[in-house]
């Protein structure tokens, strides 16, 4: 099956809704697990990796959650397909460079994705729109409980689930929320927020995870500690911190509108002006301008425009999405032109920002 | 380091014995360990350690680089990558990891989910076996306080087991 036929179409993804989704784009919980008696993927021989994959893959594919899912070994994916999956947050950048002995299994609708032989033998995630970390945790916990009946996990009563990197040992859990924080960024409070969050032992990362930029004012907040604390405690801490950041962001937005309305309108109006009129645009520029456009929609500056429009543009303006939709755009320069064309076309009936 | 019994071959198996607060280590080559019935697991290691007295106080420096007996991962691999080779590496490099884990995490002991297979259908024999595994591990990482606790726990369960069997008769 063609990967693009399997993935949910971008307009539908953009329409998905969840609690607090003006600010919390998505909630994700991932668990790291390994098999007993087999070296971790980074140290295992190719034969061992394949042996481990052959043990795990059928168990993963037969999960009820993976009914009508998509399963593939990494060797069979083209570089473009891998990039597409990164943009959908279904595989990590690290997994994209894996070849023999690695695989990925995804559920229809993309809630579940399980990477086989990434850094650990199993990296399983549940990804939901909006602020629903607890639900994401319950979903992936169910998957884990089903898998442990068939697979012999490496587990120690003292250190818990054993992982390739000691940073994940114990619960092997990473709870993370993707946040859109243009208000905090415009109010120039983002560094304080990042510092405060770091102090709580949580990490703040960019759009595509570890070591990436905060493109488009998107930030991922996640736990770093996995040992000595129960899953539910980690989850609760994340929920509290995310709820606080959400409150900060809404306050920042309200305050900006009260105190610096002209400046806010200026930012959003200029972003709109470029989006609606440019003839060439890089994905980075598009992300940053679409972020302001999205903020304008949230403010109600663009009547009759729904957020799904900006969210769909976010998705399809990413390089691999664009190249999949328009196969003759192998060069970045060609994509920049097509990207600008798409955005201009989609914004042509929308007037500039207005306030009552 | 040479085997404590034959004093000829290289010692590949290392055991630790705790008497009161004194710690003795014994290092055996595979052949001597087999003769003692240690290498194939046919004897209870704890009993062996409690009864045998060919050990000597340990102050021998480590000459060879620490290497995981299961996967061959070395300490320098660990230092270079910050990652481990296999699940057993957590035992092999326990000393070194202890400090790392302490600085990284909330605690150094797992709390939270336990795979079902690990706590369901636990017969007394399984429980003892599990405790023995833990004891070996504790000894390996030189957590002697915990080793002593585990040793007493195993004794206690054994006594209890004997009592309940006496009652049945």
Coordinates of C-alpha atoms in Angstrom, one line a residue:
Chain A
X1 CA 0.0 0.0 0.0
X2 CA 1.1 3.5 -0.8
X3 CA 2.0 5.4 2.4
X4 CA 0.1 8.5 1.4
X5 CA -3.0 6.4 0.8
X6 CA -2.8 5.1 4.3
X7 CA -2.1 8.3 6.1
X8 CA -5.1 10.5 7.1
X9 CA -5.5 13.3 4.5
X10 CA -4.0 16.6 5.7
X11 CA -7.4 18.5 5.7
X12 CA -8.8 15.9 8.0
X13 CA -5.9 16.0 10.4
X14 CA -6.2 19.7 10.5
X15 CA -9.9 19.4 11.5
X16 CA -9.2 17.1 14.5
X17 CA -10.2 18.7 17.8
X18 CA -9.2 18.3 21.4
X19 CA -9.5 20.1 24.7
X20 CA -7.6 23.4 24.8
X21 CA -6.5 22.9 21.2
X22 CA -6.0 26.7 20.6
X23 CA -2.8 26.3 22.6
X24 CA -2.2 22.5 23.1
X25 CA -1.7 21.1 19.6
X26 CA -1.2 17.5 20.6
X27 CA -0.5 15.2 23.6
X28 CA 1.8 12.3 23.3
X29 CA 3.0 9.5 25.6
X30 CA 5.7 7.1 24.6
X31 CA 7.1 4.0 26.3
X32 CA 10.5 2.5 25.8
X33 CA 10.8 -1.3 26.2
X34 CA 13.4 -3.9 25.4
X35 CA 13.6 -7.6 25.1
X36 CA 15.5 -9.8 27.5
X37 CA 18.7 -11.4 26.4
X38 CA 19.2 -9.4 23.2
X39 CA 21.6 -6.5 22.9
X40 CA 20.1 -3.1 22.4
X41 CA 19.7 -2.1 18.8
X42 CA 22.7 0.3 18.7
X43 CA 25.0 -2.5 19.8
X44 CA 23.3 -5.6 18.4
X45 CA 24.6 -7.3 15.3
X46 CA 22.4 -7.0 12.2
X47 CA 21.4 -10.6 12.7
X48 CA 20.4 -10.0 16.3
X49 CA 18.4 -6.9 15.2
X50 CA 16.6 -8.9 12.6
X51 CA 15.9 -11.7 15.1
X52 CA 14.5 -9.2 17.6
X53 CA 12.4 -7.6 14.9
X54 CA 11.0 -11.0 13.8
X55 CA 10.0 -11.6 17.4
X56 CA 8.4 -8.3 18.0
X57 CA 6.8 -7.3 14.6
X58 CA 4.1 -10.0 14.5
X59 CA 3.1 -9.3 18.1
X60 CA 2.8 -5.6 17.3
X61 CA 1.0 -6.1 14.0
X62 CA -1.6 -8.4 15.7
X63 CA -2.5 -5.8 18.4
X64 CA -6.2 -5.0 18.1
X65 CA -5.2 -1.3 18.0
X66 CA -3.2 -2.0 14.8
X67 CA -6.2 -3.4 12.9
X68 CA -6.0 -2.0 9.4
X69 CA -2.7 -0.5 10.3
X70 CA 0.4 0.0 8.3
X71 CA 3.6 -2.0 8.9
X72 CA 6.8 -1.6 7.0
X73 CA 10.5 -2.3 7.5
X74 CA 12.6 0.8 7.2
X75 CA 14.6 -0.4 4.2
X76 CA 11.4 -0.3 2.2
X77 CA 10.6 3.3 2.8
X78 CA 12.0 6.0 0.5
X79 CA 13.8 9.0 2.1
X80 CA 10.7 11.1 1.2
X81 CA 8.3 8.7 2.9
X82 CA 10.5 8.7 6.0
X83 CA 10.5 12.5 6.0
X84 CA 6.8 12.5 5.7
X85 CA 6.5 10.3 8.8
X86 CA 8.8 12.7 10.7
X87 CA 6.6 15.6 9.8
X88 CA 3.6 13.6 11.0
X89 CA 5.5 12.9 14.3
X90 CA 5.1 9.2 13.7
X91 CA 8.8 8.3 13.6
X92 CA 11.8 10.1 15.1
X93 CA 14.6 11.6 13.0
X94 CA 16.9 9.0 14.6
X95 CA 14.6 6.2 13.3
X96 CA 14.5 7.6 9.8
X97 CA 18.2 6.8 9.3
X98 CA 17.8 3.2 10.4
X99 CA 17.8 0.5 7.8
X100 CA 18.2 -3.3 8.2
X101 CA 16.4 -4.7 11.2
X102 CA 14.2 -1.7 11.9
X103 CA 10.5 -1.3 11.3
X104 CA 7.5 0.9 12.1
X105 CA 3.9 -0.1 12.7
X106 CA 1.2 2.5 12.7
X107 CA -2.5 2.4 13.4
X108 CA -5.2 3.7 11.0
X109 CA -5.9 7.3 12.1
X110 CA -2.3 7.6 13.4
X111 CA -3.0 7.5 17.1
X112 CA -0.6 4.7 17.6
X113 CA 2.9 4.3 16.2
X114 CA 5.4 1.7 17.3
X115 CA 9.0 1.9 16.2
X116 CA 10.9 -1.4 16.3
X117 CA 14.7 -1.2 16.9
X118 CA 15.0 2.5 17.2
X119 CA 17.3 3.3 20.2
X120 CA 15.4 0.7 22.1
X121 CA 13.8 -2.5 20.8
X122 CA 10.4 -0.9 21.2
X123 CA 9.3 2.7 21.2
X124 CA 5.6 2.9 21.3
X125 CA 3.5 6.1 21.3
X126 CA 0.0 7.3 21.5
X127 CA -0.6 10.7 20.0
X128 CA -3.9 12.7 20.4
X129 CA -5.0 16.1 19.4
X130 CA -5.4 18.8 22.1
X131 CA -4.7 18.5 25.8
X132 CA -5.4 14.9 26.7
X133 CA -2.3 13.5 28.2
X134 CA -4.0 11.1 30.5
X135 CA -6.0 9.5 27.7
X136 CA -2.9 9.1 25.6
X137 CA -1.2 7.4 28.6
X138 CA -4.1 5.0 29.1
X139 CA -4.1 4.1 25.5
X140 CA -0.4 3.3 25.2
X141 CA -0.5 1.6 28.6
X142 CA -3.1 -0.8 27.2
X143 CA -0.9 -1.6 24.3
X144 CA 2.1 -2.2 26.5
X145 CA 0.1 -4.5 28.7
X146 CA -1.0 -6.6 25.7
X147 CA 2.5 -6.7 24.4
X148 CA 4.1 -7.8 27.6
X149 CA 2.0 -11.0 27.5
X150 CA 3.8 -12.1 24.4
X151 CA 7.2 -10.5 24.7
X152 CA 9.7 -11.1 27.4
X153 CA 10.7 -7.6 28.5
X154 CA 14.1 -6.7 30.1
X155 CA 13.0 -5.7 33.5
X156 CA 14.8 -5.4 36.9
X157 CA 13.0 -5.1 40.2
X158 CA 15.4 -2.4 41.2
X159 CA 15.8 -0.4 38.0
X160 CA 12.5 -1.2 36.2
X161 CA 12.4 -1.3 32.4
X162 CA 15.9 -1.5 31.2
X163 CA 16.7 0.9 28.3
X164 CA 19.6 1.5 26.0
X165 CA 20.1 5.0 27.5
X166 CA 20.1 5.4 31.3
X167 CA 18.0 8.6 30.8
X168 CA 15.0 6.4 30.0
X169 CA 15.5 3.6 32.5
X170 CA 12.7 2.8 35.1
X171 CA 9.3 3.6 33.7
X172 CA 10.7 4.3 30.2
X173 CA 8.0 6.9 29.8
X174 CA 8.1 10.2 28.1
X175 CA 5.0 12.4 28.4
X176 CA 5.0 15.4 26.1
X177 CA 2.7 18.1 24.9
X178 CA 3.1 20.2 21.8
X179 CA 2.3 23.8 22.5
X180 CA 1.7 26.8 20.3
X181 CA 2.9 29.9 22.3
X182 CA 2.9 33.0 20.1
X183 CA 1.5 35.2 22.9
X184 CA 4.3 34.3 25.3
X185 CA 6.9 34.8 22.6
X186 CA 5.5 38.2 21.5
X187 CA 5.3 39.2 25.2
X188 CA 9.0 38.2 25.4
X189 CA 8.4 35.9 28.3
X190 CA 9.4 32.7 26.6
X191 CA 12.9 32.5 28.1
X192 CA 11.6 32.8 31.6
X193 CA 9.0 30.1 30.9
X194 CA 11.6 27.8 29.5
X195 CA 13.9 28.4 32.5
X196 CA 11.0 27.8 35.0
X197 CA 10.0 24.6 33.2
X198 CA 13.6 23.4 33.2
X199 CA 13.9 24.0 36.9
X200 CA 11.0 21.6 37.4
X201 CA 13.1 18.8 35.7
X202 CA 11.2 19.1 32.5
X203 CA 12.6 19.7 29.0
X204 CA 11.5 22.2 26.4
X205 CA 12.2 21.2 22.8
X206 CA 11.4 22.4 19.3
X207 CA 8.9 21.2 16.7
X208 CA 10.6 17.9 15.7
X209 CA 12.0 17.0 19.1
X210 CA 15.5 16.9 20.5
X211 CA 17.9 19.5 19.1
X212 CA 15.4 21.2 16.8
X213 CA 14.3 24.9 16.6
X214 CA 11.1 26.2 17.9
X215 CA 9.8 26.9 14.4
X216 CA 6.4 28.6 14.3
X217 CA 6.4 29.3 18.0
X218 CA 5.8 25.5 18.7
X219 CA 7.3 24.1 21.8
X220 CA 7.3 20.6 23.2
X221 CA 7.3 20.1 26.9
X222 CA 8.3 16.7 28.3
X223 CA 9.6 14.9 31.4
X224 CA 13.2 14.0 31.6
X225 CA 13.3 11.8 34.6
X226 CA 12.0 8.3 34.4
X227 CA 13.3 6.6 37.5
X228 CA 12.1 6.9 41.1
X229 CA 8.7 8.2 40.2
X230 CA 5.5 6.4 39.1
X231 CA 4.0 6.9 35.7
X232 CA 1.0 8.7 37.1
X233 CA 3.1 11.1 39.1
X234 CA 5.1 12.0 36.1
X235 CA 1.8 12.4 34.1
X236 CA 0.3 14.6 36.8
X237 CA 3.3 16.9 37.0
X238 CA 3.3 17.3 33.2
X239 CA -0.5 18.1 33.3
X240 CA 0.0 20.7 36.0
X241 CA 2.8 22.4 34.2
X242 CA 1.1 22.3 30.8
X243 CA -2.1 23.7 32.4
X244 CA 0.0 26.6 33.9
X245 CA 1.6 27.3 30.6
X246 CA -1.8 27.3 28.9
X247 CA -3.0 29.9 31.4
X248 CA 0.2 32.0 30.9
X249 CA -0.4 31.9 27.1
X250 CA -4.0 33.0 27.4
X251 CA -3.1 35.7 29.8
X252 CA -0.4 36.9 27.6
X253 CA -2.8 37.0 24.6
X254 CA -5.4 38.9 26.6
X255 CA -2.8 41.4 27.9
X256 CA -1.3 41.9 24.5
X257 CA -4.6 42.8 23.1
X258 CA -5.4 45.2 25.9
X259 CA -2.0 46.9 26.1
X260 CA -0.4 46.5 22.7
X261 CA -3.2 46.1 20.3
X262 CA -1.6 48.0 17.5
X263 CA 1.6 46.1 17.8
X264 CA -0.3 42.8 17.7
X265 CA -2.4 43.8 14.7
X266 CA 0.8 45.0 13.0
X267 CA 2.5 41.7 13.5
X268 CA -0.5 39.7 12.3
X269 CA -1.4 42.1 9.5
X270 CA 2.2 41.9 8.1
X271 CA 2.2 38.2 8.4
X272 CA -1.1 38.0 6.5
X273 CA 0.2 40.5 3.9
X274 CA 3.3 38.3 3.1
X275 CA 1.3 35.1 3.2
X276 CA -1.4 36.4 0.8
X277 CA 1.0 38.0 -1.6
X278 CA 4.4 36.3 -1.7
X279 CA 5.6 34.3 -4.8
X280 CA 8.3 32.3 -3.0
X281 CA 8.5 31.2 0.6
X282 CA 10.7 28.8 2.5
X283 CA 9.1 26.4 4.9
X284 CA 10.7 28.2 7.9
X285 CA 9.3 31.5 6.9
X286 CA 5.9 29.9 6.2
X287 CA 5.9 28.3 9.7
X288 CA 6.7 31.6 11.4
X289 CA 4.1 33.6 9.5
X290 CA 1.4 30.9 9.7
X291 CA 1.9 31.0 13.5
X292 CA 0.9 34.6 13.5
X293 CA -2.0 34.0 11.1
X294 CA -3.2 31.2 13.5
X295 CA -3.0 33.7 16.4
X296 CA -5.0 36.1 14.4
X297 CA -7.7 33.5 13.8
X298 CA -7.7 32.7 17.5
X299 CA -8.2 36.4 18.2
X300 CA -11.1 36.5 15.8
X301 CA -9.4 39.0 13.5
X302 CA -10.3 36.9 10.4
X303 CA -14.1 36.4 10.6
X304 CA -15.4 33.2 9.0
X305 CA -11.9 31.7 8.9
X306 CA -11.4 28.5 10.9
X307 CA -8.2 27.4 12.5
X308 CA -8.3 24.2 10.4
X309 CA -7.1 26.4 7.5
X310 CA -3.9 27.5 9.1
X311 CA -3.3 24.0 10.6
X312 CA -3.7 22.4 7.2
X313 CA -1.3 24.9 5.7
X314 CA 1.2 24.2 8.5
X315 CA 1.0 20.5 7.5
X316 CA 1.2 20.7 3.7
X317 CA 3.9 23.5 3.7
X318 CA 6.4 21.1 5.3
X319 CA 8.9 19.9 2.7
X320 CA 7.9 16.2 2.4
X321 CA 4.2 16.9 2.5
X322 CA 4.6 19.4 -0.3
X323 CA 6.8 17.2 -2.4
X324 CA 4.2 14.3 -2.0
X325 CA 1.4 16.6 -3.2
X326 CA 3.5 18.1 -6.0
X327 CA 5.9 15.4 -7.2
X328 CA 7.8 17.7 -9.5
X329 CA 9.2 19.8 -6.7
X330 CA 12.5 18.0 -5.9
X331 CA 14.5 21.2 -5.4
X332 CA 13.9 23.5 -2.4
X333 CA 13.6 26.6 -4.7
X334 CA 10.8 24.9 -6.7
X335 CA 9.0 24.0 -3.5
X336 CA 9.3 27.6 -2.2
X337 CA 7.4 28.8 -5.3
X338 CA 4.7 26.1 -5.1
X339 CA 4.4 26.7 -1.3
X340 CA 3.8 30.4 -1.9
X341 CA 1.3 29.6 -4.7
X342 CA -0.7 27.3 -2.4
X343 CA -0.9 29.8 0.5
X344 CA -1.8 32.7 -1.8
X345 CA -4.6 30.6 -3.4
X346 CA -6.0 29.5 0.0
X347 CA -5.9 33.1 1.4
X348 CA -7.3 34.8 -1.7
X349 CA -10.9 35.1 -0.3
X350 CA -9.7 36.2 3.2
X351 CA -9.5 39.9 4.0
X352 CA -6.8 41.4 6.2
X353 CA -7.2 41.4 10.0
X354 CA -10.0 43.5 11.3
X355 CA -11.2 44.4 14.8
X356 CA -14.5 45.7 15.9
Chain B
X1 CA 43.7 -12.1 38.4
X2 CA 44.3 -15.8 39.1
X3 CA 41.9 -18.4 40.4
X4 CA 41.9 -18.6 44.2
X5 CA 41.7 -22.4 44.2
X6 CA 44.1 -23.7 41.5
X7 CA 46.1 -20.4 41.4
X8 CA 46.9 -21.1 37.8
X9 CA 44.2 -20.2 35.5
X10 CA 42.6 -16.8 35.0
X11 CA 39.6 -16.2 37.2
X12 CA 36.5 -15.4 35.3
X13 CA 33.9 -15.9 37.9
X14 CA 33.8 -13.6 40.9
X15 CA 31.8 -14.2 44.1
X16 CA 31.5 -12.2 47.3
X17 CA 30.9 -13.4 50.8
X18 CA 29.7 -11.3 53.7
X19 CA 30.4 -12.5 57.2
X20 CA 29.0 -10.0 59.7
X21 CA 30.4 -6.7 58.4
X22 CA 33.5 -8.2 56.7
X23 CA 33.5 -8.6 53.0
X24 CA 35.5 -11.4 51.3
X25 CA 35.8 -11.9 47.6
X26 CA 36.5 -15.1 45.8
X27 CA 37.6 -15.4 42.2
X28 CA 37.5 -18.7 40.4
X29 CA 38.4 -20.0 37.0
X30 CA 35.7 -21.8 35.1
X31 CA 37.1 -25.3 35.8
X32 CA 37.3 -24.8 39.6
X33 CA 33.9 -23.2 39.6
X34 CA 32.5 -26.2 37.8
X35 CA 34.2 -28.5 40.3
X36 CA 32.5 -26.6 43.1
X37 CA 29.3 -26.9 41.1
X38 CA 29.0 -23.2 40.7
X39 CA 29.1 -22.7 37.0
X40 CA 26.1 -24.7 36.0
X41 CA 23.8 -23.4 38.8
X42 CA 23.3 -26.9 40.3
X43 CA 24.3 -25.7 43.7
X44 CA 22.7 -22.8 45.6
X45 CA 25.2 -20.0 45.3
X46 CA 24.1 -18.6 48.6
X47 CA 24.7 -21.8 50.5
X48 CA 28.1 -22.0 48.8
X49 CA 29.0 -18.6 49.9
X50 CA 27.8 -19.2 53.4
X51 CA 29.9 -22.4 53.7
X52 CA 33.0 -22.0 51.7
X53 CA 36.1 -20.5 53.2
X54 CA 38.9 -20.2 50.6
X55 CA 38.4 -16.5 50.1
X56 CA 40.8 -13.7 50.9
X57 CA 40.2 -10.1 51.7
X58 CA 39.8 -8.2 48.6
X59 CA 42.1 -5.3 47.7
X60 CA 43.3 -6.4 44.3
X61 CA 43.2 -3.5 41.8
X62 CA 41.2 -4.0 38.6
X63 CA 43.7 -4.3 35.8
X64 CA 41.5 -5.3 32.9
X65 CA 38.9 -3.0 31.5
X66 CA 35.4 -3.8 32.7
X67 CA 33.5 -5.6 30.0
X68 CA 30.0 -7.0 29.9
X69 CA 30.2 -10.8 30.0
X70 CA 27.0 -11.1 27.9
X71 CA 27.4 -8.7 25.1
X72 CA 31.1 -7.6 25.3
X73 CA 30.3 -3.9 25.7
X74 CA 33.1 -2.1 27.5
X75 CA 33.4 0.7 30.0
X76 CA 35.0 2.9 27.3
X77 CA 32.0 2.3 25.0
X78 CA 29.8 3.4 27.8
X79 CA 31.8 6.5 28.5
X80 CA 31.9 7.4 24.9
X81 CA 28.3 6.9 24.0
X82 CA 26.5 7.3 27.3
X83 CA 24.5 4.2 26.3
X84 CA 24.6 0.6 27.2
X85 CA 25.0 -2.6 25.1
X86 CA 22.4 -4.9 26.6
X87 CA 20.1 -5.3 29.6
X88 CA 22.9 -7.2 31.5
X89 CA 25.1 -4.1 31.2
X90 CA 23.1 -2.6 34.0
X91 CA 24.6 -5.2 36.3
X92 CA 28.1 -5.1 34.7
X93 CA 28.4 -1.3 35.0
X94 CA 26.3 -0.9 38.1
X95 CA 28.9 0.9 40.1
X96 CA 29.5 3.5 37.5
X97 CA 25.8 3.9 36.7
X98 CA 24.8 4.4 40.3
X99 CA 26.2 7.9 40.4
X100 CA 24.9 8.7 36.9
X101 CA 21.4 7.6 37.7
X102 CA 21.4 9.5 41.0
X103 CA 22.2 12.8 39.2
X104 CA 19.8 12.1 36.4
X105 CA 16.6 10.9 38.1
X106 CA 14.3 11.5 41.0
X107 CA 15.5 8.3 42.7
X108 CA 17.6 5.2 42.0
X109 CA 14.9 2.6 42.5
X110 CA 12.0 1.9 40.2
X111 CA 8.5 2.6 41.3
X112 CA 5.7 2.2 38.9
X113 CA 4.5 -0.4 36.4
X114 CA 5.8 -4.0 36.7
X115 CA 5.2 -6.5 33.9
X116 CA 2.5 -8.9 34.9
X117 CA 4.7 -11.9 34.4
X118 CA 6.9 -10.6 37.2
X119 CA 4.4 -10.6 39.9
X120 CA 1.7 -13.1 39.0
X121 CA 1.7 -16.8 39.9
X122 CA 4.6 -16.4 42.3
X123 CA 5.2 -19.7 44.0
X124 CA 7.4 -19.7 47.0
X125 CA 10.1 -21.4 45.0
X126 CA 10.0 -18.7 42.4
X127 CA 10.1 -16.1 45.1
X128 CA 13.2 -17.6 46.5
X129 CA 14.8 -17.9 43.1
X130 CA 14.0 -14.3 42.4
X131 CA 15.4 -13.2 45.8
X132 CA 18.5 -15.1 45.0
X133 CA 18.9 -13.4 41.7
X134 CA 18.6 -10.1 43.5
X135 CA 21.1 -11.2 46.1
X136 CA 23.6 -12.1 43.4
X137 CA 23.0 -8.7 41.8
X138 CA 23.4 -6.9 45.1
X139 CA 26.6 -8.6 45.7
X140 CA 27.8 -7.9 42.2
X141 CA 27.2 -4.2 42.7
X142 CA 28.6 -4.4 46.2
X143 CA 25.4 -3.2 47.8
X144 CA 26.2 -5.4 50.9
X145 CA 23.6 -3.8 53.1
X146 CA 20.9 -5.0 50.7
X147 CA 22.6 -8.3 50.2
X148 CA 22.5 -9.0 53.9
X149 CA 18.8 -8.1 54.0
X150 CA 18.1 -10.4 51.1
X151 CA 20.1 -13.2 52.6
X152 CA 18.1 -13.0 55.8
X153 CA 14.9 -12.8 53.8
X154 CA 15.7 -16.0 52.0
X155 CA 16.6 -17.8 55.2
X156 CA 13.3 -16.6 56.7
X157 CA 11.3 -17.9 53.8
X158 CA 13.1 -21.2 53.9
X159 CA 12.4 -21.6 57.6
X160 CA 8.8 -20.8 57.0
X161 CA 8.6 -23.2 54.1
X162 CA 10.0 -26.0 56.3
X163 CA 7.6 -25.2 59.1
X164 CA 4.6 -25.3 56.9
X165 CA 5.7 -28.6 55.4
X166 CA 6.2 -30.0 58.9
X167 CA 2.6 -29.1 59.7
X168 CA 1.4 -30.9 56.6
X169 CA 3.0 -34.0 57.8

